[in-house]
């Protein structure tokens, strides 16, 4: 065990160099110490509690072409679908009846008016149906400030938009510049969301080609600079029908290392930012059968069980070997309940579980 790590973990505040030291931990003893500390910080600031967000993947149509993502525009092998309003409402009803209290609507990006008004009406219908009780999180990509405002006024109150990587070289390499897909636009969108009044979530992919420990620390510093309320991040996983999947198939950071980095990111974000909501993501589970539990033990407090209908689930594949695509919604819930109970956290039903960080502002 290193004295240096022990001493850093005794602090309340951390310099950038401290965070880099923590990110570089590579032995089991120090790692355990880091995770233990992060779990203590979680218990102190947000409780040993887990909130569920019922995730509905409403469409895999996307105008963007991110080089890592299985449903990118130019992947013509994808069978494209959009759930109808009644199909979505069926999933919403299931989530409501199971007392999750919050739903998350996610899809590939579209900016046309037909889509924007479809979502606007859908949000209103969900609010009506649940008498305002269901919290609504959106994860629908980059939009104009006006669109974000329309959806907020319709009743959505949280928005997730990942920054993916704050290293500009990596960002530019991963995102073709067409469709104005730039770092500046993405950052501007996060600012719009904040101005409008959403609880704002962002996150990055971890273990990307050429990404250093310092890059990951810069990502965490970005969360702080942007006053982010919620964080969803996970390891990068190859998808064979993508440019990045092809380009890096032989030289990518090992799966084990990506899981370890993913857990370190959760833990360091928790001890640095303290009261934010942090999700243990599906991608973590995708690379490690215990990924979810390990994520909660490293400081995460949010899980997003999918409530997408089975017939569509296997078409929403951002990466290869996505876990749970053959599980029914009931099965997905049962597995998750057991994961949480196994580590002794409490599942909180019937409460929105807003980011305490946001509430304090
Ligand atoms: N591996 C891991 N995460 C991915 N995402 C997209 N493709 C992959 C992949 N191959 C993540 C991105 C995006 C979110 C919806 O899914 O971070 O923002
Ligand atoms: Fe579209 Fe999101 Fe995939 Fe990029 S990561 S191609 S925006 S679904």
XYZ file of C-alpha atoms and ligand atoms in Angstrom:
387
model
C 0.000 0.000 0.000
C 1.470 3.381 -0.823
C 1.667 6.122 1.789
C 1.225 8.667 -0.977
C -2.213 7.355 -1.998
C -3.247 6.979 1.646
C -2.374 10.614 2.298
C -4.157 11.907 -0.776
C -7.301 10.022 0.234
C -7.295 11.701 3.657
C -7.875 15.088 2.015
C -11.212 16.782 1.375
C -10.002 18.804 -1.609
C -7.797 17.575 -4.388
C -5.362 19.206 -6.810
C -5.172 18.104 -10.435
C -1.952 16.263 -9.611
C -3.676 14.390 -6.761
C -6.383 13.276 -9.171
C -3.806 12.093 -11.709
C -2.022 10.093 -8.989
C -5.320 8.422 -8.129
C -6.108 7.759 -11.792
C -2.741 6.045 -12.177
C -3.287 3.593 -9.306
C -2.487 0.147 -10.648
C -2.270 -2.201 -7.664
C -5.119 -4.000 -5.953
C -4.507 -2.651 -2.444
C -4.579 0.994 -3.468
C -7.538 0.381 -5.748
C -9.501 -1.134 -2.862
C -8.595 1.837 -0.715
C -9.832 4.242 -3.409
C -13.135 2.387 -3.846
C -13.658 2.181 -0.085
C -13.124 5.916 0.260
C -15.483 6.642 -2.643
C -18.188 4.457 -1.080
C -17.798 6.348 2.200
C -18.203 9.662 0.395
C -21.278 8.301 -1.374
C -22.772 7.120 1.958
C -22.087 10.504 3.563
C -23.339 12.788 0.782
C -26.055 10.865 -1.069
C -26.670 7.814 1.124
C -26.322 4.110 0.400
C -29.280 4.463 -1.910
C -29.924 3.557 -5.506
C -32.500 5.192 -7.772
C -33.856 3.565 -10.914
C -34.488 5.346 -14.206
C -36.589 3.254 -16.559
C -34.808 3.559 -19.896
C -36.813 3.494 -23.117
C -34.779 3.431 -26.314
C -37.388 4.941 -28.583
C -35.587 4.965 -31.931
C -32.264 3.972 -33.472
C -32.477 6.468 -36.322
C -29.620 8.951 -36.133
C -28.347 11.823 -38.263
C -24.903 11.664 -36.698
C -22.028 9.454 -37.653
C -19.897 8.982 -34.530
C -17.120 6.609 -35.516
C -17.539 4.348 -32.482
C -21.299 3.881 -32.443
C -23.185 0.922 -33.895
C -26.251 2.942 -34.901
C -24.290 5.677 -36.713
C -25.942 7.013 -39.853
C -23.696 5.164 -42.299
C -24.109 1.729 -40.753
C -26.484 0.330 -43.346
C -26.661 -3.045 -41.644
C -28.880 -1.612 -38.912
C -32.587 -2.399 -39.061
C -33.974 1.064 -38.194
C -37.038 1.409 -35.972
C -39.038 4.107 -34.207
C -41.438 3.090 -31.477
C -44.972 4.374 -31.891
C -46.503 6.579 -29.224
C -48.678 3.760 -27.949
C -45.701 1.380 -27.717
C -43.795 3.994 -25.742
C -46.782 4.620 -23.475
C -47.007 0.906 -22.772
C -43.402 0.937 -21.537
C -44.099 4.125 -19.552
C -47.060 2.446 -17.916
C -44.935 -0.533 -16.885
C -42.326 1.769 -15.361
C -45.010 3.741 -13.530
C -46.676 0.613 -12.178
C -43.337 -0.673 -10.961
C -42.878 2.569 -9.056
C -39.588 3.661 -10.622
C -40.657 7.331 -10.443
C -38.424 8.374 -13.340
C -38.136 7.499 -16.986
C -35.367 8.243 -19.446
C -36.174 8.596 -23.138
C -33.199 7.935 -25.348
C -32.764 7.770 -29.105
C -30.439 8.509 -31.967
C -30.384 12.159 -32.887
C -32.996 13.820 -35.094
C -33.717 17.526 -35.317
C -36.658 17.685 -37.751
C -39.875 19.336 -36.623
C -41.832 16.104 -36.871
C -39.533 14.540 -34.274
C -39.398 17.625 -32.061
C -43.174 17.921 -31.852
C -43.597 14.148 -31.431
C -41.384 14.346 -28.335
C -43.118 17.484 -27.082
C -46.518 15.789 -27.252
C -45.159 12.598 -25.778
C -43.773 14.443 -22.748
C -47.147 16.105 -22.183
C -48.919 12.770 -22.461
C -46.554 11.130 -19.957
C -47.064 13.999 -17.510
C -50.828 13.747 -17.900
C -50.896 10.006 -17.599
C -48.890 10.033 -14.364
C -50.463 13.180 -12.860
C -47.037 14.755 -12.990
C -45.549 12.013 -10.848
C -43.105 10.546 -13.347
C -39.837 12.444 -13.651
C -38.709 12.724 -17.262
C -35.083 12.588 -18.366
C -34.229 13.108 -22.027
C -31.201 11.837 -23.887
C -31.932 12.974 -27.420
C -28.739 14.626 -28.540
C -27.909 18.104 -29.761
C -30.848 20.435 -30.369
C -31.500 24.148 -30.714
C -32.086 26.161 -27.545
C -35.693 26.621 -28.689
C -36.235 22.851 -28.896
C -34.702 22.296 -25.480
C -37.039 24.982 -24.130
C -40.129 23.456 -25.732
C -39.360 20.077 -24.207
C -38.655 21.653 -20.802
C -41.917 23.559 -20.877
C -43.733 20.362 -21.844
C -42.464 18.796 -18.599
C -39.006 17.241 -19.021
C -36.602 18.287 -16.297
C -33.350 16.412 -16.769
C -31.170 16.061 -19.861
C -28.210 13.827 -20.586
C -25.736 14.825 -23.258
C -22.308 13.289 -23.078
C -19.267 15.352 -23.981
C -17.636 11.998 -24.927
C -14.049 13.296 -24.451
C -12.679 16.707 -23.569
C -9.446 15.988 -25.426
C -10.041 17.901 -28.656
C -7.823 15.661 -30.786
C -9.752 12.611 -29.641
C -13.096 14.407 -30.023
C -12.318 15.493 -33.555
C -11.002 12.099 -34.531
C -14.163 10.365 -33.323
C -16.709 12.762 -34.768
C -16.833 13.559 -38.470
C -17.334 17.289 -38.864
C -20.458 17.042 -41.016
C -23.724 18.071 -39.399
C -21.732 20.671 -37.459
C -20.615 17.992 -35.062
C -18.057 19.957 -33.073
C -16.950 20.111 -29.473
C -18.017 23.774 -29.303
C -21.586 22.982 -30.338
C -21.792 20.128 -27.827
C -20.533 22.356 -25.021
C -22.911 25.134 -26.050
C -25.801 22.668 -25.831
C -24.848 21.876 -22.222
C -24.909 25.616 -21.498
C -28.340 26.033 -23.109
C -29.692 23.185 -21.001
C -28.336 24.750 -17.831
C -29.739 28.206 -18.734
C -33.182 26.767 -19.357
C -33.257 25.084 -15.956
C -32.689 21.405 -16.625
C -30.673 19.205 -14.326
C -27.777 18.584 -16.646
C -25.978 15.315 -17.136
C -22.892 14.573 -19.144
C -20.173 11.952 -19.342
C -17.393 10.462 -21.388
C -16.222 7.199 -22.857
C -13.341 5.588 -21.045
C -10.406 3.646 -22.460
C -10.546 5.258 -25.878
C -7.552 4.908 -28.162
C -4.805 7.394 -27.184
C -6.696 8.604 -24.102
C -4.351 9.228 -21.157
C -4.946 9.345 -17.415
C -4.549 13.106 -17.610
C -7.267 13.301 -20.282
C -9.641 11.477 -17.941
C -8.802 13.828 -15.084
C -9.478 16.748 -17.420
C -12.887 15.199 -18.114
C -13.641 15.233 -14.370
C -12.437 18.843 -14.101
C -14.804 19.676 -16.979
C -17.726 18.233 -14.971
C -16.803 20.602 -12.182
C -16.262 23.656 -14.403
C -19.630 23.084 -16.062
C -21.344 22.580 -12.701
C -22.757 19.260 -13.868
C -25.480 17.537 -11.792
C -25.479 14.013 -13.188
C -22.817 11.829 -14.691
C -23.139 8.795 -16.927
C -19.929 7.356 -18.251
C -18.647 3.963 -19.199
C -15.921 2.061 -20.983
C -15.653 2.195 -24.739
C -16.670 -1.125 -26.305
C -15.917 -2.087 -29.887
C -18.647 -2.397 -32.466
C -17.385 -4.343 -35.440
C -19.355 -2.418 -38.068
C -17.887 0.972 -37.182
C -14.724 2.719 -38.371
C -13.271 2.779 -34.845
C -14.137 -0.874 -34.281
C -12.145 -1.757 -37.408
C -9.326 0.686 -36.848
C -8.586 -0.398 -33.281
C -9.615 -4.002 -33.184
C -6.117 -5.316 -32.487
C -4.589 -2.578 -30.386
C -7.342 -1.388 -28.119
C -6.821 -1.042 -24.345
C -7.667 -4.441 -22.777
C -11.210 -5.034 -21.510
C -9.950 -5.535 -17.982
C -8.102 -2.252 -18.073
C -11.140 -0.414 -19.465
C -13.321 -1.758 -16.638
C -10.710 -0.740 -14.072
C -10.438 2.728 -15.595
C -14.240 2.983 -15.644
C -14.438 2.172 -11.947
C -11.623 4.575 -11.115
C -13.465 7.323 -13.008
C -16.612 6.694 -10.938
C -14.662 6.634 -7.672
C -12.564 9.738 -8.362
C -15.584 11.667 -9.644
C -17.448 10.732 -6.445
C -14.700 11.838 -4.053
C -14.065 15.016 -6.038
C -17.652 16.164 -6.737
C -19.324 14.443 -3.752
C -23.067 15.153 -4.151
C -23.750 14.516 -7.851
C -25.735 11.587 -9.235
C -23.508 9.016 -10.935
C -24.817 6.109 -12.987
C -23.342 2.623 -13.155
C -23.832 2.162 -16.892
C -24.749 -0.781 -19.079
C -21.384 -0.559 -20.840
C -19.645 -1.369 -17.548
C -21.853 -4.424 -17.195
C -21.104 -5.221 -20.847
C -17.450 -5.827 -20.090
C -17.783 -7.355 -16.621
C -20.630 -9.533 -15.337
C -20.260 -7.800 -11.966
C -19.816 -4.354 -13.497
C -22.977 -2.923 -12.007
C -22.263 -3.961 -8.422
C -18.676 -2.851 -8.737
C -19.879 0.516 -10.042
C -22.182 0.983 -7.034
C -19.369 0.022 -4.682
C -17.108 2.556 -6.381
C -19.593 5.363 -5.711
C -22.369 5.213 -8.320
C -25.976 5.686 -7.112
C -28.113 5.470 -10.259
C -29.116 2.490 -12.397
C -30.991 2.595 -15.666
C -32.825 -0.687 -16.211
C -34.089 -0.848 -19.750
C -37.806 -1.011 -20.346
C -37.528 -1.128 -24.132
C -39.738 -3.855 -25.654
C -37.851 -7.059 -26.509
C -38.630 -6.780 -30.220
C -36.668 -3.495 -30.448
C -33.963 -4.122 -27.882
C -31.720 -6.072 -30.219
C -31.707 -3.200 -32.708
C -30.413 -0.591 -30.292
C -26.845 -1.800 -30.298
C -24.276 0.927 -29.775
C -21.578 -1.711 -29.203
C -21.041 -5.468 -29.545
C -22.248 -7.958 -26.912
C -24.641 -5.557 -25.219
C -25.874 -7.353 -22.089
C -29.507 -8.152 -21.382
C -30.892 -7.861 -24.921
C -32.798 -11.111 -24.517
C -34.148 -10.288 -21.074
C -37.771 -9.233 -20.613
C -38.401 -6.031 -18.648
C -39.383 -8.149 -15.657
C -36.193 -10.177 -15.904
C -34.083 -7.016 -16.260
C -35.654 -5.653 -13.069
C -35.167 -8.874 -11.157
C -31.476 -9.037 -12.077
C -30.939 -5.444 -11.094
C -32.812 -5.790 -7.781
C -30.570 -8.718 -6.908
C -27.412 -6.826 -7.900
C -28.291 -3.977 -5.559
C -29.353 -6.179 -2.669
C -26.150 -8.199 -2.987
C -24.080 -5.202 -1.948
C -26.488 -3.926 0.707
C -27.641 -0.669 -0.902
C -31.297 0.349 -0.603
C -33.433 0.746 -3.728
C -35.553 3.858 -3.373
C -38.933 3.609 -5.065
C -41.446 6.349 -5.667
C -39.040 9.274 -5.374
C -37.482 11.224 -8.227
C -34.028 11.054 -6.684
C -33.013 14.446 -8.009
C -29.362 15.331 -7.944
C -28.671 16.812 -4.501
C -26.071 18.953 -6.214
C -28.819 20.556 -8.300
C -31.124 21.035 -5.314
C -28.440 22.919 -3.410
C -27.906 25.485 -6.141
N -18.978 1.971 -26.567
C -19.354 2.580 -25.421
N -20.224 3.588 -25.371
C -20.754 4.010 -26.538
N -21.616 4.985 -26.818
C -21.844 4.997 -28.139
N -21.129 4.039 -28.740
C -20.430 3.407 -27.769
C -19.496 2.345 -27.753
N -19.120 1.734 -28.878
C -22.132 5.910 -25.792
C -21.794 7.351 -26.127
C -23.148 7.999 -26.293
C -24.037 7.105 -25.466
C -25.464 7.165 -25.816
O -23.515 5.811 -25.703
O -21.093 7.927 -25.048
O -23.196 9.321 -25.815
Fe -25.988 8.887 -32.974
Fe -25.464 9.021 -30.349
Fe -24.599 6.958 -31.818
Fe -23.480 9.356 -32.147
S -23.430 8.097 -30.252
S -24.127 7.981 -33.795
S -25.249 10.709 -31.856
S -26.736 7.486 -31.384
